[in-house]
CSV table of C-alpha atoms in Angstrom, one decimal:
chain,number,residue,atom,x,y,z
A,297,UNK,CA,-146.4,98.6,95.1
A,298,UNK,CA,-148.4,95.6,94.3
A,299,UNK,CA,-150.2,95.3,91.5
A,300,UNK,CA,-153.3,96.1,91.1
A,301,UNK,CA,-154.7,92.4,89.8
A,302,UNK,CA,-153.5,91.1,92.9
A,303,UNK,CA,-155.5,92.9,95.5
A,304,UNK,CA,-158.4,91.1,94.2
A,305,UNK,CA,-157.2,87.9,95.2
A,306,UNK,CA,-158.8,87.3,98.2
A,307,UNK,CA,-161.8,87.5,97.1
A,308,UNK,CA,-161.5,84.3,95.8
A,309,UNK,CA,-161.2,82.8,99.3
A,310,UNK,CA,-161.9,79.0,99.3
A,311,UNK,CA,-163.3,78.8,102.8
A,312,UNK,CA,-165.5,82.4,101.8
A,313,UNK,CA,-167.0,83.4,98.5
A,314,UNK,CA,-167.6,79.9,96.9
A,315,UNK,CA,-169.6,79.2,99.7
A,316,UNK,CA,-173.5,79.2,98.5
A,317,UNK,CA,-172.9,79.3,94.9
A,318,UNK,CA,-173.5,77.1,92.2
A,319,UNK,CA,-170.9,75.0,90.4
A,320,UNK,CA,-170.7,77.1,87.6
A,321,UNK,CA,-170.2,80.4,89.4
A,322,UNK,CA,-167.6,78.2,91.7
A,323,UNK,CA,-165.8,77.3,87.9
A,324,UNK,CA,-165.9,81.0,87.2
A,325,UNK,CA,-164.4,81.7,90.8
A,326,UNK,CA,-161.5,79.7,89.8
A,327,UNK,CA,-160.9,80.6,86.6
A,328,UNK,CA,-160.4,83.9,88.0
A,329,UNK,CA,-158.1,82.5,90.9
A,330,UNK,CA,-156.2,81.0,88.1
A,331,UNK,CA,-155.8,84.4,86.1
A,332,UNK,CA,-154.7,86.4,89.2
A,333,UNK,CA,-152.5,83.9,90.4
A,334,UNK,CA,-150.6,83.9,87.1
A,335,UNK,CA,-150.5,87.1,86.5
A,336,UNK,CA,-148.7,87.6,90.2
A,337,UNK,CA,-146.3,84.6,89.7
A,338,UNK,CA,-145.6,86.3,85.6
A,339,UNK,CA,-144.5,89.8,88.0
A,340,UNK,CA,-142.5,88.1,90.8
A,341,UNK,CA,-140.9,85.9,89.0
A,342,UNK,CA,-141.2,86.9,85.4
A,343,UNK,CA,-143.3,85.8,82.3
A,344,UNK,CA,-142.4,82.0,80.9
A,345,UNK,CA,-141.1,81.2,84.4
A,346,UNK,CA,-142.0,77.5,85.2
A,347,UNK,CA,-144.2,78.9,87.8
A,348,UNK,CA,-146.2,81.2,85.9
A,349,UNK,CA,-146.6,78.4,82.8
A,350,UNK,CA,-147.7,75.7,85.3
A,351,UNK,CA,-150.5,77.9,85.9
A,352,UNK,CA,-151.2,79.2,82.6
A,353,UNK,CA,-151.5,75.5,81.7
A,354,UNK,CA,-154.0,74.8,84.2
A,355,UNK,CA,-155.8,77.7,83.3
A,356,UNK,CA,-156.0,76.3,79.4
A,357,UNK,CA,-157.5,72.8,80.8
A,358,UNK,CA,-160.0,73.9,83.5
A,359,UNK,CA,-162.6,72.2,81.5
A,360,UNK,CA,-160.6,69.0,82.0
A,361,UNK,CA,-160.2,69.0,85.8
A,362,UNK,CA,-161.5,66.4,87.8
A,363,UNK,CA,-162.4,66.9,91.2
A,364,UNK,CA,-160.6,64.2,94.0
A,365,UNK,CA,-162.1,64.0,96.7
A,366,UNK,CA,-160.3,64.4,100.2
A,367,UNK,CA,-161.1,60.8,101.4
A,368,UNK,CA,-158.9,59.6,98.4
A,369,UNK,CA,-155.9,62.1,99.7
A,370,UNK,CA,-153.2,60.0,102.3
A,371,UNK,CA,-153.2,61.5,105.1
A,372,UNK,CA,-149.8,63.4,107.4
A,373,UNK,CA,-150.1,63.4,111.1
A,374,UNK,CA,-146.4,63.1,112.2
A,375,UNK,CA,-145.4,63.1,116.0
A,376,UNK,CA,-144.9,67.1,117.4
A,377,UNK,CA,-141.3,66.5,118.4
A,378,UNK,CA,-140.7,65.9,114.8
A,379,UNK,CA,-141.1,69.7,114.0
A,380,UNK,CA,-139.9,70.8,117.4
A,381,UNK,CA,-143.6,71.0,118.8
A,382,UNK,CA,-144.3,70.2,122.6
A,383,UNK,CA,-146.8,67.2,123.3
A,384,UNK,CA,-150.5,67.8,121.8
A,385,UNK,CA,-153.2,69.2,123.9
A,386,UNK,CA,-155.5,66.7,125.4
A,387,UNK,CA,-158.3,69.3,126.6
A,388,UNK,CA,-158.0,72.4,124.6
A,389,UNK,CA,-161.4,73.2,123.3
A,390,UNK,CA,-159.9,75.6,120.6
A,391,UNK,CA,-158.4,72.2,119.1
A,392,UNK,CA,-160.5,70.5,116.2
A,393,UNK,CA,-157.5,67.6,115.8
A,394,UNK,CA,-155.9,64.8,117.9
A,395,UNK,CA,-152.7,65.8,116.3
A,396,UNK,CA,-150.5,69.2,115.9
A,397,UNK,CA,-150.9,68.6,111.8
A,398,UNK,CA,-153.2,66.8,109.6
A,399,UNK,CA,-151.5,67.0,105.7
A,400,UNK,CA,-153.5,65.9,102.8
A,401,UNK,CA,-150.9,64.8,100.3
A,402,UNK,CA,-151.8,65.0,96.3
A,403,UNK,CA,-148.4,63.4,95.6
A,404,UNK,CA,-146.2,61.4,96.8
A,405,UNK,CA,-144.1,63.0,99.5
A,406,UNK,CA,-142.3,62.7,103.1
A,407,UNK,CA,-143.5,58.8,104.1
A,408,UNK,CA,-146.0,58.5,101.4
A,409,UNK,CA,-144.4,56.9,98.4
A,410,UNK,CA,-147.6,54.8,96.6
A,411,UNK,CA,-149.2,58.3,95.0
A,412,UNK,CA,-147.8,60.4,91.8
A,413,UNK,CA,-144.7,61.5,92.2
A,414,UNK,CA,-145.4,65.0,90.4
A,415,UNK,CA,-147.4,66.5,87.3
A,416,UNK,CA,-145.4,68.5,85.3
A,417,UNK,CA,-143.1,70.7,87.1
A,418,UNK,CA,-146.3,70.6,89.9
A,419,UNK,CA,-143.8,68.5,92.6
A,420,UNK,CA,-146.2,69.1,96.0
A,421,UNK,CA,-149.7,70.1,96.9
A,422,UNK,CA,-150.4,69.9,100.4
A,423,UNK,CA,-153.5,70.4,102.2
A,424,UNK,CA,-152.5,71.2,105.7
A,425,UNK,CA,-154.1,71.8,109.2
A,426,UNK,CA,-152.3,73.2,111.8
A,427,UNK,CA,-153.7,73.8,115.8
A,428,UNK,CA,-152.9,76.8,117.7
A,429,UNK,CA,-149.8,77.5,118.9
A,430,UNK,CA,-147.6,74.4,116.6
A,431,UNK,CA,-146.0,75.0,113.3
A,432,UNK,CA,-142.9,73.6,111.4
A,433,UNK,CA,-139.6,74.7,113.2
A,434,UNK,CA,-136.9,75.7,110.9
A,435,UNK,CA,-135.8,73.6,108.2
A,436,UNK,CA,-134.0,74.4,104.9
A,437,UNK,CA,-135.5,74.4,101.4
A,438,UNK,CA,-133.7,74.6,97.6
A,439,UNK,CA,-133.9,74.8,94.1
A,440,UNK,CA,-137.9,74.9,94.7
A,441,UNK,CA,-140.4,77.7,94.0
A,442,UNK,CA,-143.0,77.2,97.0
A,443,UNK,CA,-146.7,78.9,96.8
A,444,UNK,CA,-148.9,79.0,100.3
A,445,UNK,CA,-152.5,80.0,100.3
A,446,UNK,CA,-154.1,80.8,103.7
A,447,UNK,CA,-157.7,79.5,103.7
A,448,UNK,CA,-158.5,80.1,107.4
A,449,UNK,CA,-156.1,81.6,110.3
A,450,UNK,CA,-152.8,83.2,110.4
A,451,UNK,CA,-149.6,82.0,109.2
A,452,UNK,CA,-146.2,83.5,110.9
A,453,UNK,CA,-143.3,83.3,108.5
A,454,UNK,CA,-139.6,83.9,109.4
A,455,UNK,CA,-136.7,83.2,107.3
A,456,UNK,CA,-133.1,83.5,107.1
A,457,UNK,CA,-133.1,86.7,104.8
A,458,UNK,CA,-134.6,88.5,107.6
A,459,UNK,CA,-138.3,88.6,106.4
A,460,UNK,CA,-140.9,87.8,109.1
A,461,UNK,CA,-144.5,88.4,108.8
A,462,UNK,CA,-148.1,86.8,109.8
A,463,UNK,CA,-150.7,86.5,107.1
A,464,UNK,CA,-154.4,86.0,107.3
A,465,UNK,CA,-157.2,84.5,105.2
A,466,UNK,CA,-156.9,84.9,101.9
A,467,UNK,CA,-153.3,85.9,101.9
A,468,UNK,CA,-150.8,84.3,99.4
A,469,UNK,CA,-146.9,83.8,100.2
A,470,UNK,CA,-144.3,83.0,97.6
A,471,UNK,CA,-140.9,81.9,97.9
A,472,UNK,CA,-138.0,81.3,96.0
A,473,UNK,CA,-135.6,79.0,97.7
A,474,UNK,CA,-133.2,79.2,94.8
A,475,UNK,CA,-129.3,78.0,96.4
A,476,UNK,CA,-130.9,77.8,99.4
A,477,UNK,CA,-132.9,79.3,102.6
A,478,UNK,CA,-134.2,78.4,105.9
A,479,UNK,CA,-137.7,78.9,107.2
A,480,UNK,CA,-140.3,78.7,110.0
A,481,UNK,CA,-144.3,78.3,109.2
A,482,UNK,CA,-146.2,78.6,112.6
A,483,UNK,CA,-149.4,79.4,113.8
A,484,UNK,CA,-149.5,82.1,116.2
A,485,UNK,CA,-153.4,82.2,117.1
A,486,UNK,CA,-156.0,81.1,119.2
A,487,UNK,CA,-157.4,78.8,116.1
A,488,UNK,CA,-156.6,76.7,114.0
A,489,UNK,CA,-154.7,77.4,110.6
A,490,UNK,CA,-155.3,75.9,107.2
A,491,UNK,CA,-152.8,76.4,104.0
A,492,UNK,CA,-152.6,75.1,101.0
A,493,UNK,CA,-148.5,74.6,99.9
A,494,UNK,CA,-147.7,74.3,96.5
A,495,UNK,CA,-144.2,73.4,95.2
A,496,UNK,CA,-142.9,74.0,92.0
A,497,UNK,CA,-139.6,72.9,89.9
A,498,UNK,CA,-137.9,76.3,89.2
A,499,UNK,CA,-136.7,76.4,85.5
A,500,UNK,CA,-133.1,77.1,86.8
A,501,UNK,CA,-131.0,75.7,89.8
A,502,UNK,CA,-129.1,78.0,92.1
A,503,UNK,CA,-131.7,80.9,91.6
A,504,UNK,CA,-131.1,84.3,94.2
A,505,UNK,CA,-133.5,83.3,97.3
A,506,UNK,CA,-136.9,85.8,96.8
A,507,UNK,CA,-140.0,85.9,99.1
A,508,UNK,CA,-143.2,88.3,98.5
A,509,UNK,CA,-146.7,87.9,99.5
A,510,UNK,CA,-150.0,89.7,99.1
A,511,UNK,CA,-151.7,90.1,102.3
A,512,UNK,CA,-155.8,89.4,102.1
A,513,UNK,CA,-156.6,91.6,105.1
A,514,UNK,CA,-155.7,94.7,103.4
A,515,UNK,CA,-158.1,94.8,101.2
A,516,UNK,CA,-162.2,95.4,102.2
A,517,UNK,CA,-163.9,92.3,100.4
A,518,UNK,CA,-167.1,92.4,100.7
């Protein structure tokens, strides 16, 4: 049963309810985000995890954050084959990107060396578009607690502990790689999918591999 804070989540929707308000109720939607979103990391993966502080310490400096805007992001668009992806669609009108994937990178990561290289146990934070139909064949992960936030879309998940599941706007997916697991992220629809992927330095190495999420279309948001 999940609990009870997190079934608000959704609300918070970045492509949804900040739409048409003001900055300051947009501060007070993500100070909320920030409160739910550490209170579900403190239950999965219990309080004082590196997961759960990293949010709690964002939380404490809200005030602080600066706002960078996407032009200043580098921007992913690796070749299709390199995630076992046929050749992009030339005429599909469902398409709103040349390529299979467009990745915003806040840190350094993959072929993009010249930005941060982290901020605090904060390792990745990618802003990622994917076209119908593509996705990231599977490919391992370890040692790495990894946090995906579906803006707009559905994102299909399969692993090597058996789960599979697709999740919808507003959903949020969690997983522990710990000693290690191997994944698929696809997009199954007819539209385009956008996530936001965070990675995070677990406290411990070697950690039992975990997965969870808290799917947005259960709940009636309006």
């Amino acid at each position: 049963e999940r609990p009870k804070h997190i079934k608000k989540a959704a609300f918070l929707s970045l492509g949804g309810s900040a739409r048409g308000r003001s900055p300051q109720e947009r501060r007070k939607l993500a100070s909320r985000l920030f409160v739910v979103v550490s209170s579900s990391l403190s239950t999965v993966f219990g309080r004082g995890s590196s997961s759960s502080r990293l949010f709690s310490l964002s939380f404490s400096t809200m005030g602080s954050i600066r706002k960078v805007p996407k032009e200043k992001l580098y921007v992913s668009e690796p070749p299709p084959e390199y995630f076992g992806n046929g050749p992009n669609e030339r005429n599909d009108a469902a398409w709103n990107n040349g390529n299979w994937l467009k990745s915003r990178f806040h840190f350094a990561f993959a072929e993009y060396a010249d930005g941060p290289g982290s901020f605090g146990v904060l390792r990745v934070m990618n802003d990622d578009l994917v076209q119908p139909k593509r996705g990231f064949g599977t490919h391992p992960h370890r040692d790495m607690e990894i946090v995906t936030y579906v803006v707009e879309g559905a994102l299909t998940h399969k692993d090597s502990r058996g789960n599979e599941e697709t999740l919808g706007r507003g959903s949020i997916q969690y997983m522990s790689a710990g000693r290690g697991i191997q994944h698929s992220e696809d997009n199954p629809g007819s539209v385009p999918l956008r996530f936001i992927q965070t990675w995070i330095v677990p406290r411990s190495r070697g950690l039992t591999p975990n997965y969870g999420s808290y799917d947005g279309a259960e709940y009636d948001l309006a």
